[in-house]
C-alpha positions as CSV (number, residue, x, y, z in Angstrom):
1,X,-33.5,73.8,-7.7
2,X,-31.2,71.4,-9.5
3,X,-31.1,67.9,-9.1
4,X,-28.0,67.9,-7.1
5,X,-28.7,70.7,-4.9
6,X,-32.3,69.1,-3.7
7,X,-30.1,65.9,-3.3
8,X,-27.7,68.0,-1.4
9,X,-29.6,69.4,0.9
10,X,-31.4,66.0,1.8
11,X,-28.1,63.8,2.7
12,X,-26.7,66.9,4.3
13,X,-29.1,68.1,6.6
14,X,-27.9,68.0,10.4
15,X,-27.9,64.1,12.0
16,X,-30.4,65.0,14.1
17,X,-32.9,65.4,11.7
18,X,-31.8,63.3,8.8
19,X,-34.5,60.4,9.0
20,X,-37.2,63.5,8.6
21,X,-35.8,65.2,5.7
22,X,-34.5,62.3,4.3
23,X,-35.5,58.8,5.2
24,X,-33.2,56.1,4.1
25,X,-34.6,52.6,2.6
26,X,-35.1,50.0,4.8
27,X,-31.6,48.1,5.4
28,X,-29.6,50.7,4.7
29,X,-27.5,53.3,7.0
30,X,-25.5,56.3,7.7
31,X,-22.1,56.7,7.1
32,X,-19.3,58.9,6.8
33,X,-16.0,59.4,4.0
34,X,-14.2,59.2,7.1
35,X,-15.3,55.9,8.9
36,X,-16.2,54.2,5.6
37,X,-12.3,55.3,3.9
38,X,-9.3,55.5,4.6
39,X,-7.8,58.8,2.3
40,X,-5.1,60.9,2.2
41,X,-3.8,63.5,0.4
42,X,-1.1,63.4,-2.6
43,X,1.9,65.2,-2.9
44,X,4.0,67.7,-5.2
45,X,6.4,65.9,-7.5
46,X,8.4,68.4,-9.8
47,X,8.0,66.9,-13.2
48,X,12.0,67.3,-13.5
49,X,14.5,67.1,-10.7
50,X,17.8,68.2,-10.2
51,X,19.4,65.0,-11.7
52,X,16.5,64.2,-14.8
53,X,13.5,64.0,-16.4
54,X,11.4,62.1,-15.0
55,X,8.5,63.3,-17.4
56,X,8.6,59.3,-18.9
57,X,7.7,55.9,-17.2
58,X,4.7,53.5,-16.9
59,X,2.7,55.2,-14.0
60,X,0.3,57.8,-14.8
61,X,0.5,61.5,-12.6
62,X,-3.0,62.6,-11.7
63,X,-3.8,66.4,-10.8
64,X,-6.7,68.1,-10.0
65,X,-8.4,67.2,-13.8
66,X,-6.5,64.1,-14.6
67,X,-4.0,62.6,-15.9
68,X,-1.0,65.0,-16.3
69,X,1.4,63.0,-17.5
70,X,3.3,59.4,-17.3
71,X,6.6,59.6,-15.1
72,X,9.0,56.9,-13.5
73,X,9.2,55.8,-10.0
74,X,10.1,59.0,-7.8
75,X,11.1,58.8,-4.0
76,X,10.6,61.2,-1.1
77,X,12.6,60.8,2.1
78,X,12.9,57.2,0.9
79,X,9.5,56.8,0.3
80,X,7.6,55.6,-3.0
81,X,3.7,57.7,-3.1
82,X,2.6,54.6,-5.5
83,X,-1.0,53.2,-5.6
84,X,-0.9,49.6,-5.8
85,X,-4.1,47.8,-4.1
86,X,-7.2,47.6,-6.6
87,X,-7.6,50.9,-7.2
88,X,-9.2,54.4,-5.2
89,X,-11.1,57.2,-5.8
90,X,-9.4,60.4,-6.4
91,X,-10.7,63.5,-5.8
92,X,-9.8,66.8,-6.8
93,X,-9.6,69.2,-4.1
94,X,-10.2,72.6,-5.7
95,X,-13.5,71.6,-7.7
96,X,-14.0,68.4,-6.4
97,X,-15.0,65.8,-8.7
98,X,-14.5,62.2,-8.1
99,X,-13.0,59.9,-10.7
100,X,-11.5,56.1,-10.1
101,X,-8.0,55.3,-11.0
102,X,-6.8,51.7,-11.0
103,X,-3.0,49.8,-10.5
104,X,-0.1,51.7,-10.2
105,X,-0.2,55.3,-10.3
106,X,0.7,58.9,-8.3
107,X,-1.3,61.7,-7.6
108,X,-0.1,65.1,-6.9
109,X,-1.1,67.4,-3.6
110,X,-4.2,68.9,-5.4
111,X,-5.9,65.3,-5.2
112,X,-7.1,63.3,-2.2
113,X,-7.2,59.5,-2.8
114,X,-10.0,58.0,-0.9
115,X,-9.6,54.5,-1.0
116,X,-12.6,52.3,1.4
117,X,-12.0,50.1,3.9
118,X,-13.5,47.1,1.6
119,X,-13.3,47.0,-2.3
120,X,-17.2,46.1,-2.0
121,X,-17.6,50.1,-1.6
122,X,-15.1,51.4,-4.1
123,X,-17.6,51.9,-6.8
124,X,-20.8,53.4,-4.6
125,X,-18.6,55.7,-2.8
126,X,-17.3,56.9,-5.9
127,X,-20.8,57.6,-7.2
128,X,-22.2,59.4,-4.6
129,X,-19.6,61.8,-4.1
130,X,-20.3,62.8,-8.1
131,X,-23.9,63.0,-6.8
132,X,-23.9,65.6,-4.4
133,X,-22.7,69.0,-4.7
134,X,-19.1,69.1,-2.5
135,X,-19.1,73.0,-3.2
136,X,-20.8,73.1,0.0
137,X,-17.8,71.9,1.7
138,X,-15.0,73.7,0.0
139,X,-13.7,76.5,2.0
140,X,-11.0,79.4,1.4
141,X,-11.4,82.2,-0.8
142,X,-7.9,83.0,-2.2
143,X,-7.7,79.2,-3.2
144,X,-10.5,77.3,-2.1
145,X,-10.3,73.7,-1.3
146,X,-12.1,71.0,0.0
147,X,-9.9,70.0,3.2
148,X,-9.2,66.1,4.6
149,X,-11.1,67.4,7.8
150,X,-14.1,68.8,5.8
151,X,-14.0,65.6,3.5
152,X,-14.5,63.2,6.3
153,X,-17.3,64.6,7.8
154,X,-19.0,64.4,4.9
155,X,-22.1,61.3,5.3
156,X,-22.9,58.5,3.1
157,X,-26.2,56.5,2.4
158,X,-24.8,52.9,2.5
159,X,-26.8,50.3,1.2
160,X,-27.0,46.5,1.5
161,X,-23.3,44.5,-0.3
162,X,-25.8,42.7,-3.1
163,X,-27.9,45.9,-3.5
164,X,-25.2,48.7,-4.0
165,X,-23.2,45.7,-6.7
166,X,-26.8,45.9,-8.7
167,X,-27.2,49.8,-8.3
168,X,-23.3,50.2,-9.6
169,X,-24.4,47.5,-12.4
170,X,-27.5,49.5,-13.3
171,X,-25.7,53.1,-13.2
172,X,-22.4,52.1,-14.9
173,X,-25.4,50.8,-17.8
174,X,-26.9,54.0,-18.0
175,X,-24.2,56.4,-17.4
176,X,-22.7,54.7,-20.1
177,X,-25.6,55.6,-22.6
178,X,-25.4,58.9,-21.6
179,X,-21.8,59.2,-22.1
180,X,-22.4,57.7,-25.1
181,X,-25.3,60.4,-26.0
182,X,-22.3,63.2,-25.3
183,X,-20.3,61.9,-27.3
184,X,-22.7,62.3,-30.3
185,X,-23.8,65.2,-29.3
186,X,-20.3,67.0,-29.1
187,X,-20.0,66.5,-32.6
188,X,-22.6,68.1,-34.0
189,X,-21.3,71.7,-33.5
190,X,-18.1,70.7,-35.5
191,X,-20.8,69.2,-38.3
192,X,-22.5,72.6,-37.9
193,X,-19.1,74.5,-38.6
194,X,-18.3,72.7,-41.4
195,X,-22.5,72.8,-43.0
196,X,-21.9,76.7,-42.4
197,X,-18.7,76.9,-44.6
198,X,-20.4,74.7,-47.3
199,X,-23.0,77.2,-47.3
200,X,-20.7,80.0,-47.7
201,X,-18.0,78.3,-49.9
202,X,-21.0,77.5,-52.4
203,X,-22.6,80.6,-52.3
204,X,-19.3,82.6,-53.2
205,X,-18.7,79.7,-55.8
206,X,-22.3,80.3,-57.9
207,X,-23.1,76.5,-57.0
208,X,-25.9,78.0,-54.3
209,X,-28.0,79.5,-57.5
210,X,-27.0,77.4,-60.6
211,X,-31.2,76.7,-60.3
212,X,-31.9,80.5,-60.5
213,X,-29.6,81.0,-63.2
214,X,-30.7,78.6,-65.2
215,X,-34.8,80.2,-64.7
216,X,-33.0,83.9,-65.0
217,X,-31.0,84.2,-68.0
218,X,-32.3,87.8,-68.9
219,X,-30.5,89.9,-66.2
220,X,-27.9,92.7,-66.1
221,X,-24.4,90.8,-66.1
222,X,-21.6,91.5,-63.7
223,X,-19.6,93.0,-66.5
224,X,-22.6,95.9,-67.1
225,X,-22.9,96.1,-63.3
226,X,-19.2,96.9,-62.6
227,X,-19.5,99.9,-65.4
228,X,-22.6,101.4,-63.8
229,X,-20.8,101.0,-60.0
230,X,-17.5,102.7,-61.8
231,X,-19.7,105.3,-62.9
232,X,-21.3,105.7,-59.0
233,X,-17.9,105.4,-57.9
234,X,-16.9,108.6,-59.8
235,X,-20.2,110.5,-58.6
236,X,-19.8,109.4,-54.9
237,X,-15.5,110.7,-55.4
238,X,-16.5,113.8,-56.7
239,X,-19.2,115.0,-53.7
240,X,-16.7,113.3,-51.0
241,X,-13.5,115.1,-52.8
242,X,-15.0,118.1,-55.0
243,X,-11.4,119.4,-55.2
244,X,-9.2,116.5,-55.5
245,X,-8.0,114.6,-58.7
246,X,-10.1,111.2,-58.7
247,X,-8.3,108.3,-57.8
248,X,-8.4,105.2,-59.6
249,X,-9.4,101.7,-58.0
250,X,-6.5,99.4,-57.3
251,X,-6.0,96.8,-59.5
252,X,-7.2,93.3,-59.1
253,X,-4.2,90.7,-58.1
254,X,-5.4,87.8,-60.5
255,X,-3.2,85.1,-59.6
256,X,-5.2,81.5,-60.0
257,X,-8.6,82.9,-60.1
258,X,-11.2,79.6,-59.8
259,X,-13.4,79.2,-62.7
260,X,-16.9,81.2,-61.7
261,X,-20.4,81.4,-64.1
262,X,-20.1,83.2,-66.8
263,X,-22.4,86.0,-65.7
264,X,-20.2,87.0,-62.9
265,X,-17.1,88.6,-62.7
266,X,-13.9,88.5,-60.8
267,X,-13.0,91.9,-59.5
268,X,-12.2,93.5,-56.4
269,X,-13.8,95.2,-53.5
270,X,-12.4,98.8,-54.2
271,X,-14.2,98.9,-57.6
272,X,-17.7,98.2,-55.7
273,X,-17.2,100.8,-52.8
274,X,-17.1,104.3,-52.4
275,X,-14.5,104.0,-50.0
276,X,-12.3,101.6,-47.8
277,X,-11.0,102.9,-44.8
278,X,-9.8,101.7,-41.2
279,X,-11.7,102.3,-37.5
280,X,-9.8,104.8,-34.9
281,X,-6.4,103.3,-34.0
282,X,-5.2,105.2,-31.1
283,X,-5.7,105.0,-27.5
284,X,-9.3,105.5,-25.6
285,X,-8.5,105.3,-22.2
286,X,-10.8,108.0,-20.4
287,X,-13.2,108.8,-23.7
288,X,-16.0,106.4,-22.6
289,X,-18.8,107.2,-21.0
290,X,-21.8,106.6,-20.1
291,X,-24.1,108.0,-22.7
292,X,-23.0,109.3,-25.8
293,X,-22.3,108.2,-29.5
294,X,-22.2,104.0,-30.0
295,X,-18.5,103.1,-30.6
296,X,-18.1,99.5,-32.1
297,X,-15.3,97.4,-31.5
298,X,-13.9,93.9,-32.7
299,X,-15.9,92.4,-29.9
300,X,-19.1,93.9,-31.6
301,X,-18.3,92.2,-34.7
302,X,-19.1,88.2,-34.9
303,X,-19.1,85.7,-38.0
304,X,-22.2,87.2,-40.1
305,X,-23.8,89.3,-37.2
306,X,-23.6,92.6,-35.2
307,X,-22.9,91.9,-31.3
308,X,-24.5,94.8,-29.5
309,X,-22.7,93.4,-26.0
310,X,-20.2,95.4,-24.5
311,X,-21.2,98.4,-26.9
312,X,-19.3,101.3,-25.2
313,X,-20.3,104.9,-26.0
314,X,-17.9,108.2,-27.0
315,X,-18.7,111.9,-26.4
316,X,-20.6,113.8,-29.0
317,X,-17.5,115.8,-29.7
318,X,-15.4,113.3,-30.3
319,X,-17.5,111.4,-32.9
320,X,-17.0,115.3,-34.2
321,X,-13.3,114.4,-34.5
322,X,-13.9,111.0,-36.1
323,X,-15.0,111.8,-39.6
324,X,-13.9,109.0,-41.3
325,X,-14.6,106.2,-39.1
326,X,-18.8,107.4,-38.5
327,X,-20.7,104.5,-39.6
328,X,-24.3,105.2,-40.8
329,X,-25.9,101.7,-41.5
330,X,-24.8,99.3,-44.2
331,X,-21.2,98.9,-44.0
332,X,-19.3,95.9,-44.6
333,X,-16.8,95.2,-41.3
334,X,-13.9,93.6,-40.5
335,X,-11.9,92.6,-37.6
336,X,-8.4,93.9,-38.5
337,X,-6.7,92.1,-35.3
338,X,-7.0,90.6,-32.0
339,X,-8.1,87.0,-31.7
340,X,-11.3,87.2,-33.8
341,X,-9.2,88.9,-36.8
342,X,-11.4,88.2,-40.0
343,X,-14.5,88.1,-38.8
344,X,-17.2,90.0,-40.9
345,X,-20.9,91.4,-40.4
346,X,-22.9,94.3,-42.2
347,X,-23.4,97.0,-39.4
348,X,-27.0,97.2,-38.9
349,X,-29.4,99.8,-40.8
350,X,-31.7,101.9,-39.0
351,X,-29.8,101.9,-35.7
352,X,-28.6,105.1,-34.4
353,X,-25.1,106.8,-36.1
354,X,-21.9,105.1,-34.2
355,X,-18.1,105.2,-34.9
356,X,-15.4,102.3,-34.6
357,X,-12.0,101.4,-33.3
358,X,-9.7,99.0,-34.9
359,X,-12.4,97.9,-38.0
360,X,-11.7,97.7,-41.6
361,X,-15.0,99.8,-43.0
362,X,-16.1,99.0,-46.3
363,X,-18.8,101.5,-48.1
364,X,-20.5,99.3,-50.7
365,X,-22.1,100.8,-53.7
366,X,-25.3,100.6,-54.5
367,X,-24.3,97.8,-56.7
368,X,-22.8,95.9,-54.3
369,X,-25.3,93.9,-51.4
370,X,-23.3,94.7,-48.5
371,X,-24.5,91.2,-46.8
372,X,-23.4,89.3,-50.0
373,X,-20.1,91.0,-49.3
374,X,-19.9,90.2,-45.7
375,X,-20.5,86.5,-46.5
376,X,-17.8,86.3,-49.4
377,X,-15.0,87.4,-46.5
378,X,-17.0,85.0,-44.6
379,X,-16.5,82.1,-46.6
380,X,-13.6,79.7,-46.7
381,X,-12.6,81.3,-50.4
382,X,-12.7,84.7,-48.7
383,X,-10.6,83.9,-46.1
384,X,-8.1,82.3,-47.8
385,X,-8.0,85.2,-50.2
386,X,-7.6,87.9,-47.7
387,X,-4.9,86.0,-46.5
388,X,-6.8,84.9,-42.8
389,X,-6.3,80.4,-43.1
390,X,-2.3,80.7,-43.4
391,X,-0.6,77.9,-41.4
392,X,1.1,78.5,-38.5
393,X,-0.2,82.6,-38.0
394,X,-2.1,82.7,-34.5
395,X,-3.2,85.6,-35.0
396,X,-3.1,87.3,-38.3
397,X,-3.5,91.0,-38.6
398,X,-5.7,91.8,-41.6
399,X,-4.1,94.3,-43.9
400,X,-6.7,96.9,-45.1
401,X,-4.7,96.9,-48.5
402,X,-5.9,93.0,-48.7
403,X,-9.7,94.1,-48.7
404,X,-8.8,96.6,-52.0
405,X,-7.6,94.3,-53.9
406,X,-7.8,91.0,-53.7
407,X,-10.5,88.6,-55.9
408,X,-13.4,89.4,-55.5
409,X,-16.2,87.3,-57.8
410,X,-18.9,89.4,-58.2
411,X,-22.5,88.4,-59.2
412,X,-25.6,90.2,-60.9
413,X,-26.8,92.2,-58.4
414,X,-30.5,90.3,-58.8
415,X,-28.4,87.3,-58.1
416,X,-26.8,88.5,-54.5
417,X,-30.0,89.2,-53.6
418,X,-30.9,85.8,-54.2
419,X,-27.7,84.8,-52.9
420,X,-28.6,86.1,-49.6
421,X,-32.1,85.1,-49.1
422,X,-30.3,81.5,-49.3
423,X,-28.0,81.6,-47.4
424,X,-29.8,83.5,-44.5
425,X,-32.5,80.8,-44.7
426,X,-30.4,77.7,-44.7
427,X,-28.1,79.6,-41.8
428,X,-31.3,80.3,-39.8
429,X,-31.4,76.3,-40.3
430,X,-28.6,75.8,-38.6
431,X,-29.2,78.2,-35.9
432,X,-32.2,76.5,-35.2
433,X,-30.1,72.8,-34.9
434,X,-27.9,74.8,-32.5
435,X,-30.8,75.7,-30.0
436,X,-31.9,72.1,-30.2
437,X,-28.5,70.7,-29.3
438,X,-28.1,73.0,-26.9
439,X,-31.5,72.3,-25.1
440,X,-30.6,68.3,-25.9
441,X,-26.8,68.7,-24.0
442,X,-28.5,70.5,-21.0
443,X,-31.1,67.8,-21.1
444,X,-28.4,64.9,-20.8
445,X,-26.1,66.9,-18.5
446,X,-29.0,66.9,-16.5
447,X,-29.9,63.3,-16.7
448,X,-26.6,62.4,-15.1
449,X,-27.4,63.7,-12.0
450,X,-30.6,62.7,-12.2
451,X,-29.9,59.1,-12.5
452,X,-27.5,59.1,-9.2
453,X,-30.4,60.7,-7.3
454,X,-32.6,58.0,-7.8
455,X,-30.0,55.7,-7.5
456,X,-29.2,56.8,-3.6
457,X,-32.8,57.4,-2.7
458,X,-33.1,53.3,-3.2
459,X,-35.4,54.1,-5.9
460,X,-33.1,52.7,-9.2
461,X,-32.9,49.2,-8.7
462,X,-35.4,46.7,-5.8
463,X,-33.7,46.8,-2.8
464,X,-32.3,44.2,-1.1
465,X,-34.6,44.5,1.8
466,X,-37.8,44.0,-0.6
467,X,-36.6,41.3,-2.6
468,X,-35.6,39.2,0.4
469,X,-38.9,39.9,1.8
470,X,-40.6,38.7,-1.3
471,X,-38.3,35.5,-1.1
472,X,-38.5,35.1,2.6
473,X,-35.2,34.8,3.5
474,X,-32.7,36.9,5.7
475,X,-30.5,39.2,4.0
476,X,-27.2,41.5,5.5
477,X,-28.4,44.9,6.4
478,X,-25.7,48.4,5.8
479,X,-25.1,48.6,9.6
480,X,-24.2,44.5,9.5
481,X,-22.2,45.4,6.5
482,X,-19.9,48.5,7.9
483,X,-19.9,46.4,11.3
484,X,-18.2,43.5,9.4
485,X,-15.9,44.9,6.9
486,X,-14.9,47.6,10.0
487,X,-13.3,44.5,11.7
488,X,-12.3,42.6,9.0
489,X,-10.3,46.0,7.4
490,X,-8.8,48.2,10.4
491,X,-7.6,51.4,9.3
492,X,-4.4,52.6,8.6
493,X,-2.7,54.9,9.6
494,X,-2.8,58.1,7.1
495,X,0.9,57.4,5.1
496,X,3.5,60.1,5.2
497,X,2.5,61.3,8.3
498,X,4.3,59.2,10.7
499,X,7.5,56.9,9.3
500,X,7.0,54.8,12.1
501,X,3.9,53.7,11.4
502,X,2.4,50.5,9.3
503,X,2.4,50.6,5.6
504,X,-0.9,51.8,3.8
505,X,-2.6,49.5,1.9
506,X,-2.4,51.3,-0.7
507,X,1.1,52.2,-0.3
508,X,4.1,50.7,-1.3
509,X,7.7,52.0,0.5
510,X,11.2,51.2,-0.7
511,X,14.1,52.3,0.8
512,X,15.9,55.8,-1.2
513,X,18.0,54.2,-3.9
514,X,21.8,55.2,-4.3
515,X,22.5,58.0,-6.9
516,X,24.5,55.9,-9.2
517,X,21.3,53.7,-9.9
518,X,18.5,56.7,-10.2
C-alpha cells in the first residue's frame, strides 16, 4: 500500500474511531476544510469577450493545472473575482491537487480557493491536502469532481501555531531537495537521447572503429564487397524473376557526400539488397483474428527494436495473398508514416513467418548486416538523409524511393560486425542508466509523500507539547489555537452567492464600469 493511501485511510477513518486507528500527538486536534477555511469555488471567464481581448494584464488566470494565462481586470454583474488578502490555496477540482497562489490573481470554475480563517494555517493546510489521497472524495463518473460539500467534510490534523511554523520550515527544506533531485533527474533522459545519437552518428561516421581499423588493415574493402553483393544481387534477381530482364540498382544521389575512411564506400541501399518493397497498404478492417499468421505494424516497429505489443494476427489465406510483404527473419524495417515515421529495427530471426502493413521492407544481402543497416537509418546522418529531420514536417511520410537511393556509406563487412557489437554494448549501457533513473524517479516521487506522512503523524520535527515539557513551561494547544483564531476570524459569507452579503476577505468588489472606459 502506498504512502498516501495508508495515510489515507488513517485521517479518514469514521470520527468515532479515529483516536484508535489513528492517535493524534499530544496537543494537537481534529479539524475540518470546512471549519478551519473559508473556500469557494471560481468562476468561468471567456478569455475574449464580446468587446476585447482580455488575454493581457498583470493577474495570472488559474485552471485546474495552473496558470493559463495573464488577463486584465474582468467584471461579473459588477463584481471583480480578484484574490487580494495574502494568498490561498487553490485546488483543482477534477484531480485535485493543492497549490498556493499569492497577491492578485483569478481562478476559473474548475478550481476551489480555500483560503483559512488565520494566515498561521495557510501553509499546513496546503500540505496536508497534497498528503492524502482526495480521489477518495471525488465523485461523478461522466466528469468527476471533488464538490465544496465533499471538500468540507474532509478532517485535518492541526497542530500547535509554533509547531506547524517548524513542520512547514522543515518540509519546505526538504521538499525543496527533492524538487531539486527532479529537476536533475528529468534531465538525464534528454542526456540519454542525445549519448544515443552520438553513438549512432559515430558509428555511421567510422569514428566508433578508427581503433579496429587501425589493428585490421588486411580485410576485404567496401569496394570488393559491393562487387561480390552486385554479383548476389544478380543470382538472388534471376531465382526471384527467372523470366524477366534484370533490373539495374538505382543510382546513388551524391550530392555533398561527408568525407568517410577510405575502406568504405558511399553507396546506396538498393545495391546491398535483393529487394526493397512496401508493407500491405489497403484496408484491414475484419481480417484479424484471433490466431493466425503475425501481422506487424508501425506500432511493432521502435527505434533499434521489435515491439511484439499489439501484434495482431491475419488468416492463413490471406498471408497466401500477401507475397510480397511475408517477412522471414532479417529484414531491415521502416515506419513509412504515422507519428513514429522513420523509425527502424531488424525483424527478429527465428520467430515464426509474419507479414506487414504500411512498412518499408528492406532484404539485405548477405553482404549487408541488416542491424548495421537498421542503425545507419537510425542515426542522425540517416535521418537527415532519408529526408525524416526537415523543419517544420510533423509528420513526414517516408518515401520508399528515399531508402533506394539515397547515401548510404557502407563498411567492410568484418567492420559492421564490429560496428554492431559496439554499439549494442554501449546502448545496453544506456539501457541500463534508464532502469536506474527510472527506479531513482519512483524512489523520489515516493519520498514526497513520504516526508508529509511523517510530517502529520508529529513525527518530523519535536512537538510542541515535548519541548515545552522539557522546558517546563505552558504552551497553546490545536483546540486553544482553532478556539482563538475561530473568534478572532469569523467567517464569511461564501462570495457570489448572496450580493447582499459582506465582502470576502479575499475578495475585492467594484462597481461594473461604463462601456466607454472598459
Amino acid at each position: 500500500m502506498s504512502v498516501r493511501s495508508k495515510l489515507s485511510r488513517e485521517v479518514e477513518a469514521p470520527v468515532e474511531s479515529e483516536r484508535d486507528v489513528c492517535k493524534l500527538p499530544e496537543g494537537w486536534a481534529w479539524s475540518t476544510v470546512g471549519e478551519a477555511t473559508i473556500n469557494f469555488d471560481g468562476r468561468r471567464i471567456p478569455l475574449k469577450s464580446a468587446d476585447r481581448d482580455i488575454r493581457s494584464g498583470p493577474y495570472p488566470y488559474y485552471g485546474a493545472s495552473g496558470i493559463i494565462d495573464d488577463i486584465d481586470d474582468y467584471l461579473f454583474d459588477g463584481e471583480f473575482l480578484l484574490i487580494a488578502e495574502d494568498g490561498a490555496n487553490l485546488l483543482s477540482r477534477s484531480t485535485p491537487i493543492a497549490f498556493r497562489a499569492t497577491g492578485k490573481f483569478w481562478v476559473n470554475n474548475h478550481v476551489h480557493v480555500v483560503q483559512p480563517i488565520s494566515v498561521a494555517l495557510l501553509g499546513f493546510i496546503e500540505h496536508y491536502l497534497n498528503s492524502i489521497d482526495l480521489s477518495f472524495h471525488v465523485t461523478g463518473s461522466a466528469q468527476p469532481k471533488l464538490t465544496q460539500a465533499a471538500l468540507n467534510q474532509i478532517r485535518v490534523p492541526i497542530a500547535p501555531l509554533a509547531e506547524q511554523h517548524r513542520i512547514a520550515g522543515k518540509l519546505e527544506l526538504l521538499l525543496a531537495k527533492v524538487s531539486s533531485s527532479q529537476q536533475r533527474l528529468s534531465r538525464v533522459p534528454g542526456l540519454l537521447k542525445r549519448f544515443r545519437q552520438s553513438v549512432l552518428a559515430a558509428a555511421c561516421s567510422g569514428k566508433l572503429t578508427a581503433d579496429w581499423r587501425e589493428e585490421n588493415e588486411d580485410v576485404e574493402t567496401a569496394i570488393e564487397l559491393l562487387d561480390r553483393l552486385q554479383a548476389e544481387r544478380r543470382k538472388s534477381w534471376s531465382i526471384s524473376h527467372p523470366n524477366r530482364k534484370y533490373q539495374e540498382p538505382d543510382k546513388l544521389e551524391d550530392d555533398d557526400l561527408e568525407a568517410i575512411p577510405e575502406s568504405w564506400l558511399w553507396t546506396n541501399f538498393d545495391h546491398c539488397a535483393s529487394e526493397i518493397t512496401v508493407g500491405h497498404v489497403g484496408p484491414m478492417k475484419d481480417r484479424y483474428v484471433d490466431s493466425g499468421v503475425a501481422f506487424l505494424r508501425s506500432q511493432n516497429v521502435r527505434p533499434l527494436r521489435f515491439d511484439p505489443l499489439g501484434l495482431v494476427r491475419i488468416p492463413k489465406d490471406f498471408q497466401a495473398e500477401l507475397t510480397k510483404s511475408r517477412l522471414v527473419g532479417g529484414e531491415i524495417l521502416v515506419v513509412r508514416s504515422g507519428a513514429n515515421t522513420g523509425d527502424c529495427c531488424v525483424f527478429p530471426r527465428g520467430m515464426e513467418a509474419a507479414n506487414c502493413a504500411d512498412l518499408v521492407i528492406t532484404r539485405p544481402l548477405t553482404g549487408l548486416c541488416a542491424e548495421y543497416g537498421a542503425m545507419y537509418v537510425a542515426s542522425p546522418i540517416g535521418q537527415a538523409a532519408i529526408g525524416l529531420r526537415q523543419t517544420g514536417i510533423a509528420q513526414p511520410h517516408f518515401n520508399i524511393g528515399a531508402m533506394r537511393v539515397k547515401p548510404f556509406p557502407l563498411p567492410p563487412l568484418s567492420e559492421q560486425q564490429e560496428i554492431v557489437r559496439r554499439v549494442e554494448k554501449l546502448l545496453a549501457f544506456a539501457d541500463q542508466i534508464e532502469a536506474r533513473l527510472k527506479q531513482a524517479q519512483s524512489h523520489v516521487d515516493r519520498l514526497t509523500q513520504s516526508l508529509l506522512a511523517k510530517a502529520f503523524r508529529g513525527e518530523l520535527v519535536s512537538t510542541e507539547h515535548t519541548l515545552a515539557t522539557a522546558a517546563g513551561r505552558d504552551y497553546e494547544s490545536a483546540t486553544e489555537l482553532l478556539a482563538r483564531i475561530q473568534l478572532q476570524n469569523p467567517r464569511s459569507p461564501s462570495p457570489g452567492r448572496d450580493k447582499s452579503s459582506k465582502t470576502s476577505p479575499v475578495v475585492e468588489k467594484s462597481k461594473r464600469l461604463p462601456a466607454s472606459k472598459k
